[in-house]
XYZ file of C-alpha atoms in Angstrom:
279
model
C 121.456 31.104 91.725
C 124.780 29.408 91.234
C 124.820 25.928 88.925
C 126.468 23.014 90.312
C 130.018 21.414 88.750
C 128.985 17.921 88.645
C 132.299 15.373 88.500
C 131.107 11.969 86.239
C 133.056 9.051 86.596
C 133.378 7.502 83.254
C 134.212 3.693 82.467
C 138.204 2.951 82.266
C 137.285 0.147 79.929
C 134.404 -1.787 80.066
C 131.158 0.864 78.836
C 129.003 -1.076 80.858
C 130.108 0.313 84.153
C 128.711 3.866 83.578
C 125.846 4.513 86.096
C 122.736 5.296 85.653
C 122.537 8.489 87.801
C 126.053 9.838 85.679
C 123.836 8.980 82.253
C 121.570 11.451 83.569
C 123.338 14.043 84.510
C 125.058 14.105 81.203
C 122.131 14.553 79.261
C 120.743 16.840 81.679
C 123.688 19.379 82.292
C 123.988 22.369 80.137
C 127.654 21.719 79.249
C 130.170 18.719 79.147
C 133.896 19.696 80.077
C 136.278 16.741 78.618
C 139.889 16.353 78.940
C 139.698 15.321 75.171
C 136.601 16.047 73.484
C 137.867 13.456 70.964
C 138.029 10.472 73.056
C 134.920 11.921 75.031
C 132.379 11.722 71.903
C 132.841 8.160 71.140
C 131.553 7.663 74.977
C 128.492 10.160 74.024
C 127.595 9.139 71.085
C 127.805 5.074 72.306
C 124.722 6.608 74.659
C 122.985 9.050 72.780
C 124.327 11.972 74.491
C 124.169 15.460 72.499
C 125.193 17.508 75.327
C 127.462 20.244 73.877
C 130.774 19.561 74.829
C 133.983 21.685 75.546
C 138.032 20.919 76.908
C 139.308 21.051 79.843
C 142.429 19.804 79.916
C 146.339 20.216 81.822
C 147.533 22.969 79.187
C 144.346 25.121 79.804
C 143.189 23.669 83.528
C 143.856 27.188 85.410
C 142.323 29.773 82.427
C 139.673 27.419 81.352
C 138.356 26.956 84.864
C 137.272 30.448 85.662
C 135.774 30.603 82.209
C 133.982 27.653 83.460
C 132.795 29.359 86.878
C 131.730 32.313 85.146
C 129.291 29.801 83.303
C 128.121 28.101 86.842
C 127.687 31.695 88.594
C 125.022 32.310 85.560
C 123.248 29.011 86.573
C 124.738 26.672 84.453
C 125.372 22.724 85.375
C 128.109 21.359 84.543
C 129.640 17.927 84.415
C 133.310 17.264 84.088
C 134.890 14.139 82.906
C 138.067 12.458 82.421
C 139.142 10.362 79.691
C 138.766 7.325 81.830
C 137.869 7.193 85.635
C 137.032 9.615 88.369
C 137.757 13.248 87.827
C 139.849 14.804 90.004
C 142.333 12.248 90.873
C 145.507 12.661 89.426
C 144.277 15.021 86.282
C 143.654 18.803 85.733
C 140.172 18.524 87.255
C 141.651 18.846 90.672
C 142.412 22.659 89.818
C 138.827 23.590 88.866
C 137.268 21.999 91.975
C 139.729 23.925 94.174
C 138.766 26.868 92.313
C 134.782 26.056 92.565
C 135.253 25.665 96.113
C 137.185 29.236 96.646
C 134.275 30.998 94.468
C 131.467 29.334 96.582
C 130.469 27.025 93.627
C 128.932 23.803 94.801
C 130.422 20.353 93.417
C 129.497 17.258 93.667
C 130.972 13.782 92.561
C 129.442 10.821 91.243
C 130.627 7.805 92.102
C 131.978 5.146 89.676
C 135.388 3.706 87.973
C 138.570 4.693 89.460
C 141.583 2.454 88.252
C 143.731 2.941 91.366
C 140.517 1.233 93.632
C 139.590 -1.229 91.181
C 143.296 -2.471 90.757
C 144.010 -2.414 94.591
C 140.591 -4.211 95.382
C 141.833 -7.231 93.040
C 145.397 -7.111 94.008
C 145.894 -9.787 96.830
C 147.470 -7.215 98.903
C 146.766 -5.074 102.042
C 143.534 -2.709 101.701
C 143.121 -1.229 105.157
C 145.992 1.326 104.324
C 147.174 2.547 100.936
C 149.347 5.308 99.163
C 148.067 6.521 95.829
C 151.178 8.045 93.688
C 149.889 7.928 90.298
C 152.632 8.239 87.725
C 156.057 8.503 89.414
C 157.480 12.263 88.633
C 159.511 12.385 85.316
C 161.653 14.888 86.749
C 165.187 13.169 87.636
C 165.611 14.919 91.334
C 161.945 14.574 92.157
C 161.690 11.077 91.197
C 164.634 10.204 93.560
C 163.244 11.942 96.553
C 159.639 10.244 95.981
C 161.339 6.902 95.609
C 163.322 7.757 98.664
C 160.161 8.272 100.343
C 158.156 4.644 98.916
C 161.397 3.195 100.449
C 160.051 3.673 103.903
C 156.478 3.730 103.226
C 154.644 0.838 105.274
C 150.872 1.322 103.302
C 150.165 -0.780 99.844
C 151.125 1.318 97.525
C 149.478 2.148 93.934
C 151.287 3.300 90.659
C 150.183 3.826 87.612
C 152.555 3.407 84.465
C 152.350 3.256 80.617
C 153.437 0.290 78.533
C 157.137 2.240 77.002
C 158.111 3.358 80.729
C 156.981 0.301 82.308
C 160.180 -1.787 82.452
C 162.453 1.402 83.705
C 159.844 2.353 86.392
C 160.147 -1.877 87.810
C 163.740 -1.427 87.348
C 164.015 1.697 89.455
C 161.700 0.515 92.041
C 163.777 -2.770 92.553
C 166.799 -0.699 93.092
C 165.065 1.719 95.472
C 162.663 -0.584 97.442
C 164.520 -3.858 97.328
C 162.515 -6.988 95.884
C 158.678 -6.728 96.858
C 156.167 -8.411 96.609
C 153.544 -6.585 93.737
C 150.433 -7.142 91.635
C 150.907 -5.840 88.251
C 147.788 -5.041 86.772
C 146.793 -4.249 83.195
C 143.893 -3.596 80.879
C 141.305 -3.371 83.981
C 137.783 -4.251 82.760
C 138.660 -4.700 79.178
C 139.191 -8.190 77.129
C 142.460 -8.927 78.006
C 142.826 -7.759 81.491
C 144.906 -9.640 83.675
C 146.040 -8.946 87.176
C 149.478 -10.993 87.973
C 150.917 -11.524 91.746
C 154.823 -11.725 91.313
C 157.959 -9.804 92.764
C 159.461 -7.199 91.413
C 162.709 -9.199 90.567
C 160.537 -11.687 88.418
C 158.564 -9.225 86.805
C 161.959 -7.992 85.450
C 162.606 -11.043 84.137
C 159.240 -11.677 82.646
C 159.524 -8.239 80.653
C 163.525 -8.823 79.357
C 161.375 -11.001 76.665
C 157.686 -9.908 76.292
C 156.801 -6.545 75.517
C 154.578 -4.587 77.973
C 151.336 -3.578 76.469
C 148.170 -1.854 78.014
C 148.174 0.731 80.727
C 149.417 -0.851 83.864
C 148.698 -0.222 87.692
C 151.263 -1.597 89.968
C 150.415 -2.401 93.908
C 153.553 -3.002 95.778
C 153.315 -3.996 99.664
C 154.639 -1.375 102.038
C 157.648 -2.239 104.277
C 156.879 -4.166 107.411
C 156.957 -2.634 110.643
C 159.082 -5.644 111.448
C 161.289 -4.840 108.733
C 161.758 -0.659 110.164
C 162.177 -2.080 113.297
C 165.206 -4.586 112.501
C 166.525 -1.770 110.440
C 166.439 0.983 112.873
C 167.887 -1.784 115.402
C 170.907 -2.389 113.019
C 171.528 1.451 112.709
C 171.592 2.023 116.674
C 174.208 -1.396 116.965
C 176.329 0.765 114.511
C 176.479 3.147 117.178
C 178.571 2.770 120.279
C 176.361 1.983 123.451
C 178.093 5.085 125.138
C 176.948 7.418 122.215
C 173.718 6.025 122.023
C 172.947 6.717 125.687
C 174.216 10.456 124.933
C 171.742 10.880 122.194
C 168.744 10.180 124.700
C 170.431 12.234 128.030
C 171.246 15.078 125.598
C 167.647 15.510 124.762
C 167.055 15.884 128.493
C 166.132 12.210 129.276
C 166.934 11.042 133.090
C 169.949 8.366 133.053
C 167.405 5.404 133.816
C 165.110 6.251 131.345
C 167.772 6.427 128.647
C 169.040 3.051 129.468
C 165.681 1.389 128.956
C 165.398 3.187 125.616
C 168.481 2.334 124.587
C 167.986 -1.311 125.766
C 164.137 -1.142 123.484
C 166.043 0.190 120.501
C 168.595 -2.772 120.438
C 165.966 -5.628 121.170
C 168.202 -6.027 124.935
C 167.635 -6.011 128.731
C 168.132 -2.990 130.646
C 170.992 -4.969 132.804
C 172.890 -5.839 129.468
C 172.933 -1.759 129.392
C 173.893 -1.506 132.639
C 176.766 -3.947 132.605
C 177.875 -2.430 129.003
C 177.993 0.901 130.722
C 180.327 -0.283 133.585
C 182.837 -1.614 130.904
């Protein structure tokens, strides 16, 4: 029988956050696939885990995945760990999981730390609906496209950023999204953990004089539905009422129904639309 791929969540800072189940699986597995073996050996040594380890990272994620699948087919159980947090979230682990599913290899995930969820729950911003964006793309064109999409996002937005790119990213967010509320989380679960509620404008002023340090998670409020409705109404108001009517009638909407839709878009009464059309 084939072995199982275990996705093992490891601490994002505080080593006490590792679960008993993860410790057991790391000890019992035949092999541990780690994103950075030099980093992971510190964790394994701390918990006296002697399981053999191999590297699985961004630059060998496809070729190495098939080699790991061969071992899984042979009945070996493999534990996958990332540098910190839950494997498969914005890291090469997602490719190994995909290939395992394609090859019929069992996959299971052992719950544990994830920086995005940790930051979201302590942010003070709405948590029912959220969009996880991880790191913004480095490619300029793709970055502009993503920022344009985020401008219209109504869910709470989660972003990761490194300290040396933080100010540039905050500036781009301010220019693309306007002065949104956000919570800046850094060094999560570590000694100097901090979560500060602020605005994009204020945080940019703050980092003019302070050098960013540590790993950051940015939690931004989404655009409210009221803002979207107001913007839509303003865009309609730039169009003549006759053109607005023509927009709906060209789609086969009957005249009276088109008047109702125009009135709703503009936040006016149907009677006002009728009188304006008479003029």
